């Protein structure tokens, strides 16, 4: 039902546009007699874009519908309007493409940068706490501060004099009670003679620059030592 109605409606549309064309042909051929003077250009422009400013009862509509000059002008204005609309549509489509491409390039750059950062080897850093043993009894604030970058760090710590060999837990924490652990890693000591070293990988990429503590804890001893740390 609906389909046949649509079809007949389309046929009606065709019929109406045929009548319009026949009418236009007659007007342009001068077979009609217009009443009244020609309206101004502004009125014809409004009529061409079917402005709501124009009342259907306006006698100038009857004139324009029967005057060959006004009809010609109207057809030109309609065509201009259609082509400027088409240009606008193309311009909008072009702008949308540019935005899309710029977005894709931005995303691609962001992702390749993220990939580069993820694949970048850890920064090798060495922290020498050899002489820190002397200050064990004092406040950590009086020790020389250690600096590390906010990156993936392969940290080698030269442990304080007289440190035991064995497994160590190394951490970066917010305070010296071991709270707010930013990163930690465990490794056995290596070294020759009295000097013990421990190397761990710490991921400090999420750490905001500021003051932290570096802690070392011997697995059996379980006493943690905290050293002031600056993350840059
Ligand atoms: Zn006219």
XYZ file of C-alpha atoms and ligand atoms in Angstrom:
233
model
C 0.000 0.000 0.000
C 2.574 2.441 1.188
C 4.887 1.596 -1.683
C 2.171 2.238 -4.325
C 1.233 5.466 -2.585
C 4.857 6.557 -2.717
C 5.046 5.644 -6.359
C 1.907 7.662 -7.188
C 3.269 10.535 -5.096
C 6.455 10.469 -7.127
C 4.348 10.467 -10.302
C 2.446 13.473 -8.964
C 5.717 15.250 -8.287
C 6.770 14.620 -11.862
C 3.402 15.853 -13.130
C 3.655 19.022 -11.031
C 7.161 19.795 -12.198
C 5.983 19.212 -15.781
C 3.165 21.776 -15.271
C 5.687 24.177 -13.739
C 7.968 23.752 -16.727
C 5.095 24.290 -19.160
C 4.112 27.396 -17.249
C 7.707 28.685 -17.199
C 8.003 28.086 -20.945
C 4.819 30.075 -21.618
C 5.898 32.932 -19.350
C 9.386 33.115 -20.868
C 7.852 33.070 -24.363
C 5.807 36.139 -23.412
C 2.476 34.332 -23.698
C 1.254 35.682 -20.375
C 0.298 39.201 -19.333
C 1.871 40.351 -16.076
C -0.087 42.695 -13.827
C 1.588 45.636 -12.122
C 5.191 46.828 -12.205
C 8.273 44.611 -11.717
C 9.245 44.256 -8.040
C 12.743 45.172 -6.861
C 15.729 42.812 -6.817
C 15.458 42.283 -3.058
C 11.945 40.904 -3.399
C 13.024 38.536 -6.177
C 15.935 37.300 -4.037
C 13.570 36.639 -1.143
C 11.215 34.840 -3.502
C 14.055 32.722 -4.932
C 14.936 31.441 -1.465
C 11.269 31.060 -0.490
C 11.664 33.543 2.344
C 8.966 33.552 5.000
C 8.989 37.338 4.799
C 6.811 37.093 1.706
C 3.067 36.562 2.203
C 1.411 34.250 -0.331
C -1.222 36.939 -0.888
C 1.445 39.423 -2.040
C 0.395 40.612 -5.552
C 4.075 40.792 -6.551
C 4.123 36.958 -6.530
C 1.417 36.881 -9.198
C 3.424 39.395 -11.181
C 6.688 37.459 -10.930
C 4.858 34.236 -11.928
C 3.639 35.827 -15.155
C 6.455 38.272 -16.085
C 9.178 36.884 -18.401
C 11.829 39.314 -17.023
C 11.128 38.457 -13.383
C 10.919 34.747 -14.236
C 14.340 34.840 -15.945
C 15.857 36.641 -12.986
C 14.248 34.159 -10.586
C 15.666 31.180 -12.479
C 19.163 32.719 -12.395
C 18.869 33.445 -8.672
C 17.670 29.887 -7.974
C 20.635 28.480 -9.882
C 23.117 30.750 -8.092
C 21.649 29.710 -4.774
C 21.916 26.014 -5.622
C 25.536 26.286 -6.758
C 26.551 28.302 -3.674
C 24.865 25.668 -1.518
C 26.812 22.993 -3.342
C 30.039 24.968 -2.836
C 29.281 25.278 0.872
C 28.655 21.533 1.101
C 31.988 20.858 -0.623
C 33.773 23.336 1.650
C 32.275 21.689 4.729
C 33.209 18.221 3.492
C 36.752 19.495 2.804
C 37.031 21.007 6.269
C 35.777 17.771 7.837
C 38.440 15.838 5.884
C 41.181 18.208 7.069
C 40.048 17.851 10.684
C 39.940 14.061 10.335
C 43.392 13.860 8.741
C 44.869 16.215 11.350
C 43.311 14.074 14.080
C 44.731 10.883 12.578
C 48.207 12.431 12.244
C 48.022 13.614 15.856
C 46.968 10.154 17.035
C 49.680 8.485 14.973
C 52.334 10.848 16.382
C 51.071 10.316 19.926
C 51.125 6.551 19.521
C 54.573 6.422 17.956
C 55.862 8.672 20.753
C 54.274 6.391 23.357
C 55.821 3.403 21.593
C 59.213 5.098 21.523
C 58.963 5.873 25.242
C 57.908 2.303 26.026
C 60.766 0.875 23.969
C 63.393 3.298 25.233
C 65.980 1.484 27.340
C 66.014 2.332 31.058
C 68.291 5.127 32.156
C 71.323 3.767 34.026
C 71.844 5.559 37.338
C 74.242 4.876 40.165
C 73.670 5.990 43.721
C 76.669 5.854 45.997
C 75.659 5.280 49.615
C 79.094 4.016 50.602
C 79.729 6.854 53.033
C 76.108 7.024 54.159
C 76.962 4.427 56.809
C 78.694 7.110 58.811
C 75.444 9.039 59.094
C 73.114 6.177 59.926
C 72.373 7.580 63.313
C 71.360 10.975 61.967
C 68.201 12.305 60.368
C 67.872 11.458 56.655
C 67.397 15.154 55.874
C 71.036 15.756 56.688
C 72.225 13.183 54.179
C 73.222 14.185 50.709
C 70.112 14.008 48.533
C 69.906 11.596 45.629
C 68.459 12.656 42.253
C 66.678 10.414 39.773
C 64.782 11.188 36.546
C 61.059 10.424 36.152
C 61.836 7.583 33.759
C 62.499 3.864 33.697
C 65.675 3.644 35.698
C 68.186 0.835 35.984
C 69.467 1.776 39.414
C 72.697 0.501 40.872
C 73.146 1.260 44.531
C 76.556 1.041 46.170
C 75.403 -0.029 49.609
C 76.752 1.647 52.748
C 79.962 0.394 54.279
C 79.517 -2.775 56.358
C 76.235 -3.712 54.606
C 75.394 -7.396 54.503
C 75.313 -9.388 51.267
C 72.026 -10.986 50.289
C 68.651 -10.089 48.862
C 67.584 -6.428 49.078
C 64.276 -4.744 48.459
C 64.767 -1.288 46.963
C 61.858 1.121 46.926
C 60.907 4.690 46.141
C 58.344 5.962 48.626
C 56.477 9.129 49.463
C 57.586 9.181 53.111
C 60.164 7.525 55.304
C 57.660 5.164 56.900
C 57.406 3.243 53.641
C 54.006 4.709 52.672
C 53.094 5.678 49.139
C 55.289 3.240 47.255
C 55.991 4.640 43.771
C 58.185 1.759 42.563
C 60.139 -1.129 44.014
C 62.345 -3.970 42.966
C 64.294 -6.757 44.629
C 67.697 -8.138 43.737
C 70.622 -9.947 45.359
C 73.818 -8.084 46.063
C 76.849 -8.355 43.840
C 80.288 -7.041 44.473
C 83.815 -7.773 45.446
C 85.242 -7.578 48.874
C 83.628 -5.250 51.332
C 81.678 -3.201 48.765
C 78.191 -4.536 48.043
C 76.078 -3.380 45.144
C 72.476 -4.042 44.244
C 70.887 -3.317 40.850
C 67.152 -3.037 40.275
C 64.831 -1.675 37.569
C 62.491 1.029 38.830
C 59.699 2.512 36.716
C 59.443 6.139 37.845
C 57.571 7.390 34.767
C 54.366 8.010 36.712
C 56.154 9.920 39.496
C 55.614 13.680 39.592
C 58.758 15.729 40.205
C 59.344 16.315 43.911
C 60.716 14.926 47.142
C 60.659 11.173 47.801
C 62.648 8.607 49.726
C 64.830 5.811 48.458
C 64.695 2.810 50.744
C 66.843 -0.282 51.047
C 65.699 -3.265 53.076
C 67.757 -6.402 53.677
C 65.467 -9.420 53.496
C 66.660 -10.928 56.787
C 67.566 -7.771 58.633
C 64.200 -6.204 57.672
C 65.341 -2.808 58.924
C 64.671 -0.278 56.194
C 67.008 2.640 55.560
C 65.605 5.755 53.939
C 67.548 8.299 51.919
C 66.070 11.594 50.649
C 65.435 11.443 46.932
C 64.533 14.120 44.393
C 62.712 13.075 41.243
C 63.322 15.546 38.421
Zn 8.386 41.685 -13.922
